[in-house]
């Protein structure tokens, strides 16, 4: 965390009312009415090949509806909808995303009634969709399941258990209830309940902790040695520390050298205590970014990024059966982190990457560092300054950021018991309201349903697309007032991503004051591009229309040019040309 544990305003969400007529009696992110036309669900967030998916509908629609199962625009099965619950045995192929659509033919057109995605993957880190938990007070099983149900509906397949621990150097307490860093009560029963509920949905649980944190000045009694610490001077007189307000925190966080093998052995032992007591699937490792000049006990300068790889490798050697991921704060140390056996790449994005184009540069850099072998999750905190007081998450800012991140192969850490807006995860001043919850569910369906195109290794190309009518286009992601596009290739498919910045107020993704406005709605957009290969098929899909379901597009091809017309663009359209 860049500025770890910013103190939040202690204001209860129950003191505010939603400005729109939804969920006025509860935190709007709590699972319930999904605001979709129908409430369509599956029993898990992820499935193994040949598994059986159980679907449920909130109510039976009137009319001759069908269920269509598709993979990358191709129908693989279709059957009549006969009730509010049914099953589907997924194919044997691994690492695939499917889209399931409930629809009917209405006067010559297809009317989508609802849709949902299905992820078939044996390893969640192939397509990581990371969520979080941050509060472990005494909770009922129903409350726990309610939070996990919503995350499962969004296909979250891994959870970061933020600030669950007792002390950084002694994460597992010896009591059933303990105070965390900021004196909040944590119940062992609640942590266990969340892990069990997550596992029941196929979601993995990662415990959070720093790589090098020691809480308080008197850790010697717990076996922490003076020669493990980092110092601000060469004479080991001043320990490096992250100072915290003593009116709220239980102590300051002192930093040790992650490359110190004795520390590695010590914290690996404490982690084993955690694994013995709690069924966590891995360790989410945090850092604090640059610390200026720091030294070991012997007065030698310590290059912190160079200490990360030996620390990660030691944690993997200690528990090869557990998963690892490490935060690269503003990309600090990412080059070194990528060389290790972390399972995916995680970047906490700060002000060095303010614009949409700069945000995407983080994903591109991670792809390059990992030879496109590790996927990226961005901790990109939205409406950051607005979140200093109570209010609502701003829909246009969120959807534009997600459109940019998802269309460039990344995932966004944003969903937990509430929407994430600050680096101190328990901060819940801003809530989801109105239609944004519906749109987020659909965006995550889209991310999963087309994950093989979005996160399957498609290569960026420099192809030019021209708008004949209906829009003004610009290549890249830095042209305000225009539809920005990128083109990628994957096998026999060419993928056009069009993100609409027509009419928006700025090109900074964070939308820090929650003032971003929705782009202009565009219709009947005629596009043309050069192509030398015969085109077999063109289709498009968008999370903003038809529930993300694919629709074929008529096209013409002559004189090495393809011409097609998009019916609609709000935030993000994806066009697929098949050769």
XYZ file of C-alpha atoms in Angstrom:
579
model
C 0.000 0.000 0.000
C 1.300 3.428 -0.934
C -0.117 5.275 2.062
C -1.126 2.348 4.192
C -4.174 2.479 6.411
C -5.529 5.972 5.809
C -7.967 6.629 8.618
C -11.528 6.619 7.410
C -14.528 8.561 8.572
C -16.570 6.518 10.989
C -19.963 7.130 9.436
C -22.548 4.381 9.219
C -24.095 3.720 5.848
C -27.413 3.336 7.589
C -27.529 7.105 8.103
C -27.888 7.812 4.388
C -30.586 7.009 1.889
C -30.169 6.016 -1.716
C -31.084 8.812 -4.115
C -32.536 6.275 -6.557
C -35.362 3.862 -5.752
C -33.278 0.756 -5.094
C -32.209 -0.971 -1.893
C -32.943 1.936 0.430
C -32.901 -0.317 3.463
C -29.497 -1.930 2.972
C -26.031 -1.418 1.586
C -26.738 -1.505 -2.173
C -23.956 -3.972 -2.946
C -25.496 -6.630 -0.710
C -26.779 -9.368 -2.944
C -30.491 -9.391 -3.619
C -32.345 -7.831 -6.524
C -29.759 -7.714 -9.286
C -31.760 -5.021 -11.136
C -31.668 -7.245 -14.202
C -34.795 -7.933 -16.198
C -34.732 -11.338 -14.554
C -32.624 -12.696 -11.753
C -30.455 -15.360 -13.387
C -27.820 -17.189 -11.362
C -25.491 -20.161 -11.296
C -24.464 -22.172 -8.263
C -20.726 -21.389 -8.496
C -18.251 -18.788 -9.695
C -16.147 -21.276 -11.673
C -16.422 -24.878 -12.873
C -14.194 -27.747 -13.902
C -14.488 -29.436 -17.316
C -17.471 -31.806 -17.595
C -19.045 -30.293 -14.468
C -22.768 -29.630 -14.182
C -23.930 -26.020 -13.875
C -27.163 -25.359 -11.988
C -29.075 -22.312 -13.250
C -31.956 -20.537 -11.532
C -34.301 -17.740 -12.590
C -36.121 -15.385 -10.270
C -39.319 -15.951 -12.232
C -40.536 -17.716 -15.346
C -40.905 -15.306 -18.280
C -43.999 -15.378 -20.458
C -43.499 -16.606 -24.000
C -41.549 -19.191 -25.974
C -38.107 -18.547 -24.545
C -35.016 -20.557 -25.316
C -31.648 -21.024 -23.648
C -28.647 -20.577 -25.924
C -25.110 -21.575 -24.933
C -22.346 -19.932 -26.964
C -18.568 -19.881 -27.128
C -16.975 -16.860 -28.830
C -20.063 -16.110 -30.870
C -20.754 -19.706 -31.934
C -23.846 -21.489 -30.629
C -22.880 -24.848 -29.144
C -26.298 -25.804 -27.794
C -29.848 -24.478 -27.695
C -32.899 -25.746 -25.853
C -36.355 -24.542 -24.770
C -36.659 -22.818 -21.403
C -39.037 -25.057 -19.458
C -38.752 -23.788 -15.891
C -36.973 -21.566 -13.403
C -34.209 -24.093 -12.803
C -32.214 -26.291 -15.138
C -28.745 -27.779 -15.584
C -26.058 -27.875 -18.234
C -23.067 -30.189 -18.414
C -20.181 -28.066 -19.668
C -17.851 -29.388 -22.384
C -14.568 -31.125 -21.575
C -12.437 -28.210 -22.789
C -10.456 -26.423 -20.084
C -9.955 -22.667 -19.687
C -12.982 -21.483 -21.594
C -15.612 -18.848 -21.017
C -19.182 -19.358 -22.204
C -22.154 -17.035 -22.462
C -25.624 -18.368 -21.670
C -28.550 -16.339 -22.991
C -32.282 -16.592 -22.347
C -34.022 -15.165 -25.393
C -36.965 -15.427 -27.755
C -37.666 -14.527 -31.353
C -39.960 -11.516 -31.427
C -41.255 -10.336 -34.801
C -38.075 -11.273 -36.610
C -35.663 -10.056 -33.976
C -33.997 -11.756 -31.025
C -35.121 -10.383 -27.663
C -32.637 -11.102 -24.863
C -34.355 -11.612 -21.542
C -31.238 -12.296 -19.500
C -27.728 -13.684 -19.738
C -24.945 -15.051 -17.577
C -21.401 -16.284 -18.167
C -19.813 -19.589 -17.171
C -16.081 -19.983 -16.520
C -14.650 -23.481 -16.998
C -11.114 -23.413 -15.589
C -9.226 -25.762 -13.290
C -6.780 -23.011 -12.268
C -8.313 -19.701 -11.216
C -5.096 -17.770 -11.899
C -5.429 -18.374 -15.646
C -8.156 -15.686 -15.599
C -7.910 -14.075 -12.150
C -10.891 -11.962 -11.102
C -9.921 -10.704 -7.689
C -12.249 -9.421 -4.996
C -11.718 -8.552 -1.358
C -13.041 -8.829 2.173
C -12.156 -6.354 4.891
C -14.428 -6.720 7.931
C -14.663 -9.767 10.201
C -16.893 -8.661 13.033
C -19.415 -11.101 14.465
C -21.613 -12.104 11.524
C -24.345 -14.616 10.870
C -23.943 -17.349 8.289
C -26.682 -15.656 6.251
C -24.758 -12.357 6.170
C -21.569 -14.098 5.095
C -23.345 -16.065 2.387
C -25.083 -12.935 1.141
C -21.762 -11.197 0.495
C -20.203 -14.262 -1.106
C -23.294 -14.865 -3.263
C -22.945 -11.433 -4.845
C -19.239 -11.938 -5.511
C -19.941 -15.352 -7.008
C -22.596 -13.798 -9.269
C -19.866 -11.487 -10.555
C -17.648 -14.556 -11.100
C -15.023 -13.397 -8.608
C -12.707 -16.406 -8.328
C -10.199 -15.199 -5.744
C -10.541 -13.113 -2.577
C -7.966 -11.033 -0.753
C -8.662 -11.215 2.998
C -7.452 -7.725 3.831
C -6.391 -6.895 7.411
C -7.730 -10.099 8.877
C -4.591 -10.725 10.947
C -3.652 -10.063 14.555
C -0.129 -8.683 14.096
C 1.997 -8.574 10.966
C 4.772 -10.692 12.459
C 2.253 -12.866 14.306
C -0.754 -13.009 11.998
C -2.642 -15.744 13.810
C -3.950 -14.842 17.247
C -4.263 -17.450 19.973
C -7.787 -16.337 20.874
C -11.174 -16.619 19.101
C -11.503 -12.812 18.981
C -8.757 -10.223 18.539
C -8.166 -6.563 17.749
C -6.676 -5.785 14.345
C -4.218 -2.976 13.611
C -6.885 -0.309 14.099
C -8.555 -2.004 17.072
C -11.455 -3.447 15.123
C -12.761 -6.745 16.437
C -11.961 -9.773 14.296
C -13.739 -13.052 14.928
C -12.012 -16.282 13.990
C -15.440 -17.779 13.337
C -16.195 -15.082 10.763
C -12.894 -15.573 8.939
C -13.518 -19.327 8.842
C -17.087 -18.759 7.711
C -15.978 -16.588 4.820
C -13.369 -19.142 3.710
C -15.934 -21.944 3.784
C -18.552 -19.897 1.934
C -16.013 -18.885 -0.708
C -14.847 -22.459 -1.224
C -18.442 -23.619 -1.591
C -18.681 -21.317 -4.619
C -15.318 -22.347 -6.070
C -13.656 -19.101 -4.931
C -10.107 -19.194 -3.548
C -9.084 -17.401 -0.340
C -5.788 -15.482 -0.058
C -4.636 -14.076 3.277
C -3.143 -10.592 3.247
C 0.072 -9.550 4.992
C 3.126 -7.411 4.398
C 6.350 -9.041 3.258
C 8.337 -7.271 5.953
C 6.078 -5.990 8.725
C 6.642 -6.144 12.481
C 3.971 -4.526 14.626
C 5.149 -2.537 17.635
C 8.482 -1.947 19.315
C 8.632 -5.042 21.494
C 8.566 -7.935 19.048
C 11.745 -9.419 20.521
C 9.541 -11.358 22.927
C 8.031 -13.040 19.857
C 11.441 -14.011 18.499
C 12.102 -11.095 16.135
C 15.821 -10.228 16.122
C 17.432 -6.793 15.867
C 19.612 -7.852 12.942
C 16.528 -8.579 10.812
C 15.348 -4.964 10.666
C 15.855 -2.294 8.043
C 17.469 0.889 9.312
C 17.526 4.497 8.180
C 21.196 4.811 9.097
C 24.350 2.709 8.704
C 24.835 2.363 12.466
C 21.515 0.552 13.133
C 20.266 3.259 15.468
C 16.967 4.146 13.745
C 14.679 1.423 12.497
C 12.655 2.115 9.383
C 8.996 2.305 10.303
C 5.611 3.208 8.949
C 4.300 5.551 11.629
C 0.603 5.380 12.517
C -1.682 7.545 14.633
C -1.483 6.090 18.127
C -4.979 7.356 18.889
C -6.285 4.719 16.502
C -3.584 2.141 15.795
C -2.155 -0.454 18.142
C 1.382 0.549 17.144
C 3.743 1.504 14.349
C 4.812 -0.962 11.669
C 8.562 -1.593 11.667
C 10.185 -3.016 8.572
C 12.571 -5.938 8.310
C 14.757 -7.007 5.395
C 12.742 -9.393 3.185
C 15.973 -10.985 1.958
C 17.090 -11.915 5.473
C 16.897 -15.709 5.526
C 16.209 -15.852 9.257
C 13.200 -13.568 8.787
C 12.033 -15.682 5.858
C 12.189 -18.802 7.997
C 10.416 -17.045 10.865
C 7.482 -15.683 8.849
C 7.149 -18.938 6.892
C 6.662 -20.637 10.247
C 4.005 -18.134 11.266
C 2.302 -18.653 7.902
C 2.268 -22.387 8.564
C 0.431 -21.622 11.798
C -2.131 -19.757 9.707
C -2.515 -22.584 7.212
C -2.900 -25.118 10.014
C -5.770 -23.153 11.562
C -7.429 -21.659 8.477
C -7.971 -23.175 5.040
C -6.406 -20.326 3.080
C -5.254 -21.050 -0.466
C -2.322 -18.664 -0.506
C -0.561 -15.501 0.593
C -1.217 -12.027 -0.806
C 2.061 -10.213 -0.178
C 2.057 -6.448 0.258
C 4.791 -3.801 0.317
C 5.008 -0.038 0.845
C 6.749 1.175 -2.300
C 10.024 3.090 -2.149
C 11.478 3.730 1.311
C 14.374 6.012 0.437
C 17.811 4.917 1.628
C 17.640 1.920 3.939
C 20.342 -0.327 5.372
C 20.689 -3.706 6.987
C 22.050 -4.222 10.492
C 25.628 -4.286 9.185
C 25.264 -0.943 7.427
C 24.975 -2.266 3.885
C 22.564 -0.462 1.572
C 19.482 -2.525 0.763
C 17.903 -2.299 -2.687
C 14.352 -3.246 -1.731
C 13.151 -4.488 -5.135
C 16.081 -6.906 -5.185
C 14.838 -8.429 -1.929
C 11.397 -9.338 -3.253
C 12.368 -12.296 -5.435
C 14.277 -14.152 -2.693
C 11.406 -13.534 -0.283
C 8.758 -14.812 -2.701
C 10.873 -17.813 -3.630
C 11.381 -18.640 0.041
C 7.625 -18.501 0.652
C 7.048 -20.797 -2.318
C 9.706 -23.232 -1.134
C 8.155 -23.289 2.326
C 4.673 -24.079 0.957
C 4.769 -25.115 -2.683
C 1.086 -26.085 -2.457
C -0.031 -22.496 -1.840
C -0.561 -19.625 -4.273
C 1.335 -16.336 -4.156
C 0.796 -12.852 -5.518
C 2.641 -9.639 -4.599
C 1.560 -6.040 -4.891
C 3.775 -3.833 -7.063
C 2.962 -0.377 -5.684
C 2.999 1.902 -8.712
C 4.962 -0.888 -10.470
C 7.700 -0.647 -7.803
C 9.612 -3.927 -7.949
C 7.395 -5.482 -10.621
C 10.361 -6.429 -12.793
C 11.796 -8.475 -9.934
C 8.428 -9.863 -8.821
C 7.675 -11.153 -12.309
C 10.764 -13.400 -12.287
C 9.322 -15.437 -9.411
C 6.575 -18.029 -9.095
C 3.801 -15.564 -8.343
C 0.629 -16.799 -9.991
C -0.483 -13.501 -11.500
C 0.624 -9.870 -11.462
C -0.961 -7.248 -9.237
C -0.359 -3.526 -9.459
C -1.656 -0.831 -7.140
C -1.957 2.102 -9.534
C -1.025 5.605 -8.426
C -0.526 9.055 -9.930
C 2.362 8.162 -12.232
C -0.340 6.499 -14.336
C -3.216 9.001 -14.366
C -4.729 8.702 -17.814
C -6.534 5.815 -19.472
C -3.584 5.350 -21.797
C -1.149 5.267 -18.863
C -3.384 2.811 -17.031
C -3.222 0.440 -19.990
C 0.557 0.881 -20.138
C 0.736 -0.952 -16.792
C -1.028 -3.982 -18.269
C 1.191 -3.843 -21.354
C 4.335 -3.645 -19.228
C 3.226 -6.614 -17.139
C 2.468 -8.611 -20.280
C 5.919 -7.814 -21.618
C 7.704 -8.636 -18.355
C 5.950 -11.995 -18.113
C 6.158 -12.842 -21.826
C 2.368 -12.714 -21.733
C 2.280 -15.685 -19.363
C 0.783 -13.965 -16.313
C -2.445 -12.025 -16.194
C -2.809 -8.639 -14.508
C -5.104 -7.417 -11.744
C -5.156 -3.669 -11.082
C -5.917 -2.213 -7.668
C -7.177 1.016 -9.212
C -9.085 3.030 -6.612
C -11.996 4.970 -8.097
C -13.575 8.264 -6.947
C -10.651 8.591 -4.549
C -11.152 12.145 -3.271
C -14.930 11.902 -3.321
C -14.588 8.891 -1.008
C -13.413 11.159 1.814
C -17.095 11.740 2.565
C -20.267 9.706 2.196
C -22.041 9.446 -1.125
C -22.360 7.289 -4.210
C -19.953 5.700 -6.636
C -20.082 7.505 -9.989
C -21.360 5.165 -12.697
C -19.729 6.707 -15.810
C -16.274 6.754 -14.228
C -16.527 3.138 -13.112
C -17.806 1.787 -16.424
C -15.262 3.688 -18.511
C -12.411 2.427 -16.334
C -13.664 -1.153 -16.492
C -14.171 -0.935 -20.250
C -10.565 0.184 -20.671
C -9.126 -2.385 -18.248
C -11.179 -5.338 -19.487
C -10.690 -4.588 -23.184
C -6.934 -4.600 -22.638
C -6.742 -7.918 -20.837
C -6.752 -6.808 -17.213
C -9.058 -7.256 -14.241
C -10.047 -4.649 -11.662
C -9.936 -5.166 -7.900
C -13.121 -3.322 -6.959
C -15.766 -5.680 -5.545
C -16.053 -6.861 -1.966
C -18.578 -6.361 0.824
C -18.734 -2.855 -0.632
C -17.199 -1.025 -3.576
C -13.469 -0.298 -3.178
C -12.411 3.349 -3.409
C -9.391 3.715 -1.069
C -6.242 1.814 -0.163
C -7.675 1.227 3.312
C -10.148 -1.394 2.208
C -12.664 -1.071 5.097
C -13.452 2.494 3.933
C -17.024 2.275 2.657
C -18.107 5.898 2.389
C -19.258 5.460 -1.208
C -21.899 2.899 -2.118
C -23.251 1.405 -5.312
C -26.654 2.682 -6.246
C -29.210 2.496 -9.012
C -28.281 0.801 -12.253
C -24.531 0.571 -11.631
C -24.872 -2.751 -9.848
C -26.729 -4.172 -12.844
C -24.083 -2.887 -15.224
C -21.209 -4.275 -13.164
C -22.799 -7.727 -13.138
C -23.124 -7.555 -16.922
C -19.556 -6.289 -17.343
C -18.251 -9.232 -15.332
C -20.400 -11.605 -17.372
C -18.771 -10.083 -20.443
C -15.267 -10.414 -18.969
C -15.874 -14.127 -18.364
C -17.964 -14.942 -21.417
C -15.263 -13.632 -23.760
C -12.192 -14.245 -21.592
C -10.511 -16.261 -24.340
C -10.546 -13.189 -26.577
C -9.918 -10.611 -23.867
C -7.240 -12.436 -21.851
C -6.160 -15.263 -24.129
C -2.975 -13.722 -25.508
C -4.296 -11.735 -28.473
C -1.573 -9.551 -29.996
C -1.949 -5.823 -30.564
C -1.788 -4.629 -34.177
C -1.644 -1.209 -35.820
C -4.576 -1.619 -38.183
C -6.519 1.508 -39.101
C -10.305 1.705 -38.838
C -12.234 4.591 -40.375
C -15.687 5.824 -39.411
C -17.688 6.628 -42.528
C -20.579 7.999 -40.481
C -21.967 8.041 -36.947
C -18.747 8.638 -34.996
C -15.251 10.076 -35.017
C -12.523 7.492 -34.421
C -8.974 7.645 -33.088
C -6.469 4.860 -32.558
C -5.231 4.296 -29.012
C -6.695 5.568 -25.750
C -5.794 9.238 -25.501
C -8.246 11.065 -27.769
C -10.916 12.927 -25.830
C -14.218 13.483 -27.602
C -13.775 10.506 -29.923
C -14.335 6.779 -30.098
C -10.944 5.270 -29.293
C -10.108 1.888 -30.746
C -7.535 -0.885 -30.570
C -7.173 -3.927 -32.801
C -5.863 -7.332 -31.767
C -5.350 -10.648 -33.508
C -5.877 -14.136 -32.144
C -5.681 -17.084 -34.523
C -8.175 -16.571 -37.338
C -9.916 -13.739 -35.485
C -9.392 -9.995 -35.595
C -10.820 -8.166 -32.584
C -11.777 -4.499 -32.604
C -12.362 -2.791 -29.269
C -14.149 0.550 -29.426
C -14.316 2.620 -26.223
C -16.503 5.702 -26.409
C -15.054 8.955 -25.070
C -17.467 11.129 -27.038
C -18.778 13.803 -24.693
C -16.833 12.745 -21.578
C -15.399 15.411 -19.284
C -11.796 14.185 -18.952
C -9.383 11.352 -19.756
C -8.231 10.482 -16.223
C -9.426 7.031 -15.196
C -9.660 7.572 -11.428
C -12.523 10.063 -11.712
C -11.287 11.209 -8.340
C -14.084 13.693 -7.613
C -16.799 11.493 -9.145
C -17.549 14.056 -11.856
C -17.047 12.010 -15.024
C -20.062 12.137 -17.335
C -21.471 9.363 -19.488
C -20.380 9.300 -23.122
C -22.850 10.211 -25.821
C -24.967 7.316 -27.035
C -24.092 6.530 -30.647
C -26.175 4.599 -33.175
C -25.690 3.313 -36.714
C -21.921 3.676 -36.882
C -20.583 2.786 -40.316
C -16.990 1.533 -40.210
C -14.504 0.471 -42.840
C -11.035 -1.056 -42.769
C -8.614 -2.679 -45.160
C -8.336 -6.452 -45.353
C -6.707 -8.758 -47.865
C -8.164 -12.033 -46.583
C -11.684 -13.271 -47.312
C -13.967 -12.646 -44.333
C -16.186 -15.526 -43.225
C -18.200 -13.867 -40.494
C -18.534 -10.653 -38.479
C -20.206 -10.352 -35.091
C -20.204 -7.923 -32.221
C -20.952 -7.953 -28.517
C -21.171 -5.286 -25.849
C -21.838 -5.320 -22.116
C -24.104 -2.333 -22.770
C -26.683 -4.101 -24.966
C -28.322 -7.536 -25.255
C -26.800 -8.535 -21.911
C -23.476 -9.002 -23.686
C -24.858 -11.671 -26.024
C -23.264 -11.866 -29.499
C -25.038 -10.627 -32.607
C -24.054 -11.160 -36.232
C -23.365 -8.103 -38.374
C -23.920 -7.862 -42.105
C -20.854 -6.688 -44.007
C -19.547 -6.075 -47.487
C -16.063 -6.838 -48.726
C -14.696 -5.488 -51.979
C -11.456 -3.951 -53.227
C -9.659 -5.186 -50.102
C -12.006 -3.191 -47.856
C -14.548 -4.446 -45.337
C -17.486 -2.229 -44.451
C -19.933 -2.854 -41.614
C -22.408 -0.973 -39.465
C -22.514 -1.131 -35.674
C -26.061 -0.638 -34.375
C -25.153 0.883 -31.016
C -22.260 2.124 -28.862
C -22.515 3.454 -25.323
C -19.283 2.657 -23.454
C -17.646 -0.321 -25.140
C -18.246 -2.494 -28.194
C -16.218 -5.487 -29.345
C -16.273 -6.422 -33.030
C -14.888 -9.786 -34.146
C -13.852 -10.419 -37.748
C -13.427 -14.111 -38.533
C -11.298 -15.184 -41.491
